[in-house]
């Protein structure tokens, strides 16, 4: 896929301001411009950005219902009630459960955790889970990363004498479930200043408030920050403000002193002896932690994350890695089947969205398939599979289109649904799938801006290869952790040439290892273009072309800089 490059144009006064800020901070004007783009225009703001402080975390009691939640937890501990920590089966839910369980277990032993089975119970709170809690004598359930729409289930639990504290970050309905307390910054009546916490982040704020209320030093919470970083990265929430603080310190912990369970997963990913980045979490750690919930039961991931014995942790990590290999095989097959269907549709017409369903697809991978199709075709996508008399589905969207609003428009057809602007899950009667498809497509047709369906690459600045040096790379690393709201800068260099040594590499000769020069300096720059071997013939012709890229460290040659080529324009 080739992209339209959206190269940011800046007024002359912007450049002057960047020069002044660069001089004060002793950094390149190229990077000073990136600070200005992030709304950072003073030395003090830049220092806060480069060195986020845990002391700048918001007061957790600003979250609505936090005082009620802490009081109910204190009462449960005081009365020696059995507590269950219950969470979704994805990475955000599992890290959140592990975080609260590990923290509370230091002070209270009458506590257990529970992850519902994707295939047997489905998403969120299940009556089976409540019945299990009842059989174990549970009086309080702390639910994480789900529960905001579980009206009937929480009413049922209340009838069984079980209270709920909800810690969620998904969009709520106008009416709330009958829980004792609902912690969710997206509540319409919540004035919490930061709205983009993940489920694990909400759980962390709950434990921060509990610690503050009980005189427990904040240092007891710090060993849990690696879980926050993993969750923030994999759930693709905004890496700004409070999330940036949690991710920054979580990444430090991940690189310096990870927990036993996290260390085991780092080892199995081959990350033990290198600096770990947010992209390593997204592409290596996250998929493995997700795999047990996709293929079997997410509880295995929590078992790993709370484990204290390294040998047991290694065995669990190996088991999870095996699940991930199975997941990759099913994922690949399903994506190929789905892609062939879309390719046929493309020949007939160019629809503004994609809705696919097949009763034989594995519901553990349909979210991944929806993500891949959204990326490949740059259109909102829904993928559904059959589950008895119902269809289970996942929706993914593109920047600029609210897929949650589109799903909500069809809510009278849905058994349940939940999510946010760019990702949703849903359950629908199988007999209603055709009507849902018709109405979803009609909504997209009338609400989508077609410019959003054109693959676009945001280019932050056009620079020369001579601008790239170790000082620039060192300062660029200070912008991390990267993610939504703080993306890794994409640069472009025009009129570059093959130095004569570029070559096609990879098991299937699908990548290009590049050695490039531009027309303005003798600097030879190394790069890698994954999956772009079709460009090799033009590159070797010694004609000029333009490249867009991010600047990375070569993981095989520590200290060496290389370009990760995002796109090539002839």
PDB file of N, CA, C and O in Angstrom, residues 469-494:
ATOM      1  N   UNK A 469      21.759  12.454  13.189  1.00  0.00           N
ATOM      2  CA  UNK A 469      22.979  12.069  13.882  1.00  0.00           C
ATOM      3  C   UNK A 469      22.620  11.500  15.248  1.00  0.00           C
ATOM      4  O   UNK A 469      21.444  11.448  15.630  1.00  0.00           O
ATOM      5  N   UNK A 470      23.619  11.080  15.996  1.00  0.00           N
ATOM      6  CA  UNK A 470      23.354  10.436  17.288  1.00  0.00           C
ATOM      7  C   UNK A 470      22.752  11.418  18.288  1.00  0.00           C
ATOM      8  O   UNK A 470      21.964  11.019  19.150  1.00  0.00           O
ATOM      9  N   UNK A 471      23.111  12.690  18.191  1.00  0.00           N
ATOM     10  CA  UNK A 471      22.537  13.681  19.102  1.00  0.00           C
ATOM     11  C   UNK A 471      21.033  13.820  18.855  1.00  0.00           C
ATOM     12  O   UNK A 471      20.223  13.865  19.795  1.00  0.00           O
ATOM     13  N   UNK A 472      20.650  13.903  17.578  1.00  0.00           N
ATOM     14  CA  UNK A 472      19.233  14.003  17.239  1.00  0.00           C
ATOM     15  C   UNK A 472      18.497  12.761  17.737  1.00  0.00           C
ATOM     16  O   UNK A 472      17.410  12.857  18.326  1.00  0.00           O
ATOM     17  N   UNK A 473      19.090  11.589  17.523  1.00  0.00           N
ATOM     18  CA  UNK A 473      18.443  10.347  17.942  1.00  0.00           C
ATOM     19  C   UNK A 473      18.308  10.294  19.461  1.00  0.00           C
ATOM     20  O   UNK A 473      17.260   9.889  19.987  1.00  0.00           O
ATOM     21  N   UNK A 474      19.333  10.711  20.180  1.00  0.00           N
ATOM     22  CA  UNK A 474      19.287  10.720  21.645  1.00  0.00           C
ATOM     23  C   UNK A 474      18.160  11.623  22.140  1.00  0.00           C
ATOM     24  O   UNK A 474      17.390  11.253  23.039  1.00  0.00           O
ATOM     25  N   UNK A 475      18.051  12.814  21.547  1.00  0.00           N
ATOM     26  CA  UNK A 475      17.000  13.743  21.967  1.00  0.00           C
ATOM     27  C   UNK A 475      15.617  13.237  21.563  1.00  0.00           C
ATOM     28  O   UNK A 475      14.633  13.439  22.280  1.00  0.00           O
ATOM     29  N   UNK A 476      15.541  12.567  20.421  1.00  0.00           N
ATOM     30  CA  UNK A 476      14.273  12.017  19.963  1.00  0.00           C
ATOM     31  C   UNK A 476      13.754  10.944  20.926  1.00  0.00           C
ATOM     32  O   UNK A 476      12.547  10.845  21.183  1.00  0.00           O
ATOM     33  N   UNK A 477      14.666  10.162  21.490  1.00  0.00           N
ATOM     34  CA  UNK A 477      14.269   9.122  22.443  1.00  0.00           C
ATOM     35  C   UNK A 477      13.610   9.717  23.687  1.00  0.00           C
ATOM     36  O   UNK A 477      12.800   9.057  24.345  1.00  0.00           O
ATOM     37  N   UNK A 478      13.941  10.957  23.993  1.00  0.00           N
ATOM     38  CA  UNK A 478      13.353  11.609  25.171  1.00  0.00           C
ATOM     39  C   UNK A 478      11.872  11.900  24.979  1.00  0.00           C
ATOM     40  O   UNK A 478      11.162  12.185  25.943  1.00  0.00           O
ATOM     41  N   UNK A 479      11.391  11.833  23.732  1.00  0.00           N
ATOM     42  CA  UNK A 479       9.966  12.019  23.460  1.00  0.00           C
ATOM     43  C   UNK A 479       9.154  10.777  23.836  1.00  0.00           C
ATOM     44  O   UNK A 479       7.931  10.848  23.928  1.00  0.00           O
ATOM     45  N   UNK A 480       9.807   9.646  23.996  1.00  0.00           N
ATOM     46  CA  UNK A 480       9.092   8.417  24.323  1.00  0.00           C
ATOM     47  C   UNK A 480       8.586   8.480  25.772  1.00  0.00           C
ATOM     48  O   UNK A 480       9.083   9.309  26.561  1.00  0.00           O
ATOM     49  N   UNK A 481       7.593   7.656  26.140  1.00  0.00           N
ATOM     50  CA  UNK A 481       6.976   6.588  25.341  1.00  0.00           C
ATOM     51  C   UNK A 481       6.003   7.137  24.296  1.00  0.00           C
ATOM     52  O   UNK A 481       5.267   8.082  24.552  1.00  0.00           O
ATOM     53  N   UNK A 482       6.057   6.493  23.112  1.00  0.00           N
ATOM     54  CA  UNK A 482       5.223   6.918  22.006  1.00  0.00           C
ATOM     55  C   UNK A 482       3.904   6.155  21.987  1.00  0.00           C
ATOM     56  O   UNK A 482       3.792   5.054  22.523  1.00  0.00           O
ATOM     57  N   UNK A 483       2.933   6.738  21.331  1.00  0.00           N
ATOM     58  CA  UNK A 483       1.623   6.111  21.190  1.00  0.00           C
ATOM     59  C   UNK A 483       0.626   7.152  20.726  1.00  0.00           C
ATOM     60  O   UNK A 483       0.994   8.283  20.385  1.00  0.00           O
ATOM     61  N   UNK A 484      -0.676   6.817  20.707  1.00  0.00           N
ATOM     62  CA  UNK A 484      -1.694   7.794  20.309  1.00  0.00           C
ATOM     63  C   UNK A 484      -1.586   9.070  21.140  1.00  0.00           C
ATOM     64  O   UNK A 484      -1.401   9.015  22.350  1.00  0.00           O
ATOM     65  N   UNK A 485      -1.676  10.209  20.483  1.00  0.00           N
ATOM     66  CA  UNK A 485      -1.516  11.486  21.175  1.00  0.00           C
ATOM     67  C   UNK A 485      -0.077  11.925  21.280  1.00  0.00           C
ATOM     68  O   UNK A 485       0.204  13.113  21.477  1.00  0.00           O
ATOM     69  N   UNK A 486       0.849  10.990  21.148  1.00  0.00           N
ATOM     70  CA  UNK A 486       2.282  11.297  21.136  1.00  0.00           C
ATOM     71  C   UNK A 486       2.973  10.333  20.164  1.00  0.00           C
ATOM     72  O   UNK A 486       3.781   9.501  20.570  1.00  0.00           O
ATOM     73  N   UNK A 487       2.613  10.422  18.877  1.00  0.00           N
ATOM     74  CA  UNK A 487       3.167   9.460  17.911  1.00  0.00           C
ATOM     75  C   UNK A 487       4.643   9.707  17.656  1.00  0.00           C
ATOM     76  O   UNK A 487       5.134  10.834  17.797  1.00  0.00           O
ATOM     77  N   UNK A 488       5.318   8.641  17.283  1.00  0.00           N
ATOM     78  CA  UNK A 488       6.731   8.785  16.903  1.00  0.00           C
ATOM     79  C   UNK A 488       6.795   9.642  15.646  1.00  0.00           C
ATOM     80  O   UNK A 488       6.089   9.374  14.666  1.00  0.00           O
ATOM     81  N   UNK A 489       7.613  10.703  15.634  1.00  0.00           N
ATOM     82  CA  UNK A 489       7.664  11.579  14.460  1.00  0.00           C
ATOM     83  C   UNK A 489       8.050  10.836  13.187  1.00  0.00           C
ATOM     84  O   UNK A 489       8.943   9.976  13.194  1.00  0.00           O
ATOM     85  N   UNK A 490       7.337  11.163  12.122  1.00  0.00           N
ATOM     86  CA  UNK A 490       7.637  10.620  10.792  1.00  0.00           C
ATOM     87  C   UNK A 490       8.283  11.732   9.974  1.00  0.00           C
ATOM     88  O   UNK A 490       7.739  12.836   9.853  1.00  0.00           O
ATOM     89  N   UNK A 491       9.468  11.430   9.445  1.00  0.00           N
ATOM     90  CA  UNK A 491      10.204  12.403   8.633  1.00  0.00           C
ATOM     91  C   UNK A 491      10.229  11.944   7.182  1.00  0.00           C
ATOM     92  O   UNK A 491      10.017  10.762   6.885  1.00  0.00           O
ATOM     93  N   UNK A 492      10.483  12.878   6.289  1.00  0.00           N
ATOM     94  CA  UNK A 492      10.652  12.550   4.879  1.00  0.00           C
ATOM     95  C   UNK A 492      11.927  13.199   4.366  1.00  0.00           C
ATOM     96  O   UNK A 492      12.305  14.287   4.808  1.00  0.00           O
ATOM     97  N   UNK A 493      12.588  12.510   3.463  1.00  0.00           N
ATOM     98  CA  UNK A 493      13.735  13.074   2.758  1.00  0.00           C
ATOM     99  C   UNK A 493      13.504  12.872   1.272  1.00  0.00           C
ATOM    100  O   UNK A 493      13.153  11.768   0.839  1.00  0.00           O
ATOM    101  N   UNK A 494      13.698  13.944   0.498  1.00  0.00           N
ATOM    102  CA  UNK A 494      13.409  13.894  -0.933  1.00  0.00           C
ATOM    103  C   UNK A 494      14.695  13.737  -1.741  1.00  0.00           C
ATOM    104  O   UNK A 494      15.787  14.094  -1.302  1.00  0.00           O
TER     105      UNK A 494
END
